[in-house]
Coordinates of N, CA, C and O in Angstrom, one line a residue:
M1 N 30.6 27.7 25.5 CA 29.3 27.4 25.2 C 28.8 28.5 26.0 O 29.1 29.6 26.8
A2 N 27.8 28.9 25.5 CA 26.4 30.0 26.0 C 26.1 29.7 27.2 O 25.3 28.4 27.3
E3 N 25.9 30.5 28.2 CA 24.7 30.5 29.1 C 23.8 31.2 29.0 O 24.4 32.6 28.7
Y4 N 22.6 31.3 29.4 CA 21.6 32.2 29.7 C 21.0 32.2 31.0 O 21.1 31.5 31.8
I5 N 20.4 33.0 31.5 CA 19.6 33.3 32.3 C 18.3 33.8 32.1 O 17.8 35.0 31.0
D6 N 17.0 33.7 33.0 CA 15.7 34.1 32.6 C 15.0 35.0 33.7 O 16.2 35.2 34.5
K7 N 14.3 35.4 33.6 CA 13.7 36.6 34.7 C 13.5 36.3 36.3 O 13.3 37.1 37.2
R8 N 13.0 34.5 36.3 CA 13.6 34.6 37.3 C 14.8 33.8 38.2 O 14.8 33.6 39.2
G9 N 15.4 33.9 37.3 CA 16.9 33.8 37.8 C 17.5 32.5 37.2 O 18.7 31.7 38.1
W10 N 16.8 31.8 36.7 CA 17.3 30.3 36.7 C 18.3 30.7 35.3 O 18.1 31.4 34.4
K11 N 19.1 29.7 35.9 CA 20.2 30.0 34.4 C 19.9 28.6 33.8 O 19.7 27.4 33.6
F12 N 20.6 28.4 32.0 CA 20.4 28.1 31.5 C 21.8 27.3 30.7 O 22.4 28.2 30.0
K13 N 22.4 26.1 30.5 CA 23.4 25.9 29.6 C 23.1 24.2 29.0 O 22.5 23.6 29.5
V14 N 24.0 24.4 28.0 CA 24.2 23.0 27.4 C 25.3 22.3 28.4 O 26.3 22.1 28.6
M15 N 25.0 20.6 28.8 CA 25.6 19.8 29.3 C 25.6 18.5 28.5 O 24.9 17.9 28.1
H16 N 26.9 17.7 29.1 CA 26.7 16.6 27.8 C 26.4 15.2 28.8 O 26.0 15.6 30.5
G17 N 25.5 14.8 28.4 CA 24.6 13.5 29.3 C 25.0 12.0 29.5 O 26.6 12.3 29.0
L18 N 24.9 11.2 30.0 CA 25.1 9.7 29.9 C 25.8 9.4 28.2 O 24.9 9.7 27.5
G19 N 26.3 9.1 28.0 CA 26.8 8.3 26.7 C 27.5 9.1 26.0 O 28.1 10.5 26.3
D20 N 27.0 9.4 24.5 CA 27.1 10.8 24.2 C 26.4 11.6 23.4 O 26.4 11.9 22.3
V21 N 26.1 12.4 24.3 CA 24.8 13.2 23.9 C 24.8 14.5 24.9 O 25.4 14.2 26.0
W22 N 24.3 15.3 24.5 CA 23.9 16.6 24.6 C 22.9 17.2 24.5 O 21.8 17.1 24.2
K23 N 22.3 18.3 25.8 CA 20.9 18.5 26.0 C 21.0 19.9 27.2 O 22.1 20.0 27.7
A24 N 19.9 20.5 26.6 CA 20.1 22.0 27.7 C 19.8 21.8 29.1 O 18.8 20.6 29.3
R25 N 20.1 22.2 29.8 CA 19.6 22.1 31.5 C 19.9 23.1 32.4 O 20.1 24.2 31.8
Y26 N 19.0 23.6 33.7 CA 18.4 24.5 34.1 C 19.0 24.4 35.7 O 19.3 23.3 36.1
Q27 N 19.3 25.8 36.1 CA 19.3 25.8 37.7 C 18.7 26.8 38.5 O 18.9 27.8 37.9
K28 N 17.9 26.1 39.3 CA 17.3 27.8 39.9 C 18.6 28.3 40.8 O 19.1 27.5 41.3
P29 N 18.5 29.1 41.5 CA 18.8 29.8 42.3 C 18.5 29.3 43.6 O 17.9 28.8 43.9
G30 N 20.0 29.4 43.9 CA 20.6 28.4 45.5 C 20.3 27.3 45.1 O 20.6 26.5 46.3
A31 N 19.9 26.2 44.0 CA 20.6 24.9 44.0 C 21.8 24.5 43.8 O 22.4 25.4 42.7
R32 N 21.8 23.6 43.6 CA 23.3 22.8 43.6 C 23.0 22.0 41.9 O 24.1 22.0 41.0
S33 N 21.8 21.6 42.1 CA 21.6 20.5 40.8 C 21.1 21.2 39.7 O 20.4 22.0 39.7
W34 N 21.4 20.2 38.2 CA 20.9 20.8 37.1 C 20.0 20.0 36.6 O 20.5 18.5 36.8
K35 N 18.6 20.7 36.6 CA 17.7 19.7 35.8 C 17.6 20.0 34.3 O 18.0 20.5 33.9
C36 N 17.2 18.6 33.6 CA 17.0 18.9 31.8 C 16.1 19.4 31.7 O 14.8 19.7 32.3
V37 N 16.0 20.6 30.5 CA 14.5 21.4 30.0 C 13.8 19.9 29.1 O 14.4 20.0 27.9
A38 N 12.8 19.9 29.7 CA 11.9 18.9 29.3 C 11.6 18.6 27.8 O 11.4 18.2 27.1
G39 N 11.4 20.1 27.1 CA 11.1 20.6 26.1 C 11.8 20.6 24.4 O 11.7 21.0 23.9
L40 N 13.2 20.5 25.6 CA 14.0 20.3 24.1 C 14.8 19.0 24.3 O 14.9 18.0 25.2
P41 N 15.3 18.3 23.0 CA 15.5 17.1 22.7 C 16.7 16.8 23.3 O 17.5 17.7 23.3
W42 N 17.2 15.1 22.9 CA 18.7 15.2 23.2 C 19.2 15.2 22.0 O 18.7 14.7 21.4
R43 N 20.5 15.5 21.7 CA 21.2 15.5 20.2 C 22.8 15.1 20.5 O 23.2 15.2 21.8
W44 N 23.2 14.8 19.8 CA 24.0 13.8 19.4 C 25.3 14.6 19.2 O 26.7 14.2 19.5
N45 N 25.1 15.7 19.0 CA 26.5 17.0 18.9 C 26.0 17.7 20.0 O 24.8 18.2 20.2
R46 N 26.9 18.5 20.6 CA 26.7 19.6 21.1 C 26.4 21.0 20.4 O 25.7 21.9 21.5
E47 N 26.7 21.1 18.9 CA 26.7 22.3 18.5 C 24.6 22.1 18.3 O 24.2 23.0 18.4
D48 N 24.2 21.6 18.0 CA 22.6 21.0 18.1 C 22.4 21.6 19.1 O 21.2 22.4 19.1
A49 N 22.8 20.9 20.0 CA 21.9 21.4 21.5 C 22.4 22.7 22.0 O 21.1 23.7 22.2
E50 N 23.5 23.7 21.2 CA 23.7 24.7 21.6 C 22.2 25.3 20.5 O 21.9 26.4 21.0
D51 N 22.1 25.5 19.5 CA 21.1 26.0 18.7 C 20.2 25.7 19.1 O 19.3 26.8 19.4
D52 N 19.3 24.8 20.1 CA 18.6 24.3 20.5 C 18.3 25.0 21.4 O 16.9 25.7 21.6
L53 N 18.6 25.3 22.4 CA 19.2 26.7 23.6 C 18.9 28.3 22.9 O 18.1 28.7 23.5
E54 N 19.3 28.7 22.0 CA 19.8 29.4 21.5 C 18.1 30.0 21.0 O 17.9 31.1 21.2
V55 N 17.5 29.4 20.6 CA 16.1 29.4 19.5 C 14.9 29.5 21.4 O 14.2 30.4 21.3
Y56 N 15.7 28.6 22.0 CA 14.5 28.3 22.9 C 14.7 29.6 24.2 O 13.4 30.2 24.6
A57 N 16.0 30.2 24.2 CA 15.8 31.5 25.1 C 15.5 32.9 24.6 O 15.0 33.4 25.4
E58 N 16.0 32.7 22.9 CA 14.8 34.1 22.4 C 13.7 33.7 22.5 O 13.3 35.0 22.9
A59 N 12.8 32.8 22.3 CA 11.3 32.6 22.5 C 11.1 32.8 23.8 O 9.8 33.1 24.1
H60 N 12.0 32.6 24.9 CA 11.3 32.7 26.4 C 11.9 34.1 26.8 O 12.3 34.5 27.9
G61 N 13.1 35.4 26.1 CA 13.1 36.5 26.1 C 14.4 36.6 27.7 O 14.6 37.4 28.1
M62 N 15.0 35.5 27.0 CA 16.5 35.1 28.3 C 17.4 36.0 27.7 O 17.8 36.7 26.4
K63 N 18.2 36.1 28.7 CA 19.3 37.3 28.7 C 20.7 36.2 28.5 O 20.6 35.5 29.2
K64 N 21.7 37.0 27.7 CA 23.0 35.7 27.3 C 23.6 36.5 28.6 O 23.9 37.7 28.6
V65 N 24.3 35.3 29.0 CA 25.0 36.0 30.4 C 26.8 35.8 29.5 O 26.9 34.8 28.6
E66 N 27.2 37.3 29.7 CA 28.7 37.2 29.2 C 29.5 36.6 30.2 O 29.7 37.1 31.6
E67 N 30.6 36.5 29.6 CA 31.6 35.8 30.2 C 32.8 36.7 30.6 O 33.2 37.4 29.7

């Protein structure tokens, strides 16, 4: 799974939700919890959610975190 970081230091990645759904989430620096990216939809498979996040990250000038 890809992870991205924006200029503010917020981390973004796709995570599993309740049931069998996937969505991009973000974590602010120093926070423990992850919040849903409101502008992106819930998806039935991880690949679609990953595609959503990739487009979102590119549009917002985020950098991909190298593992």
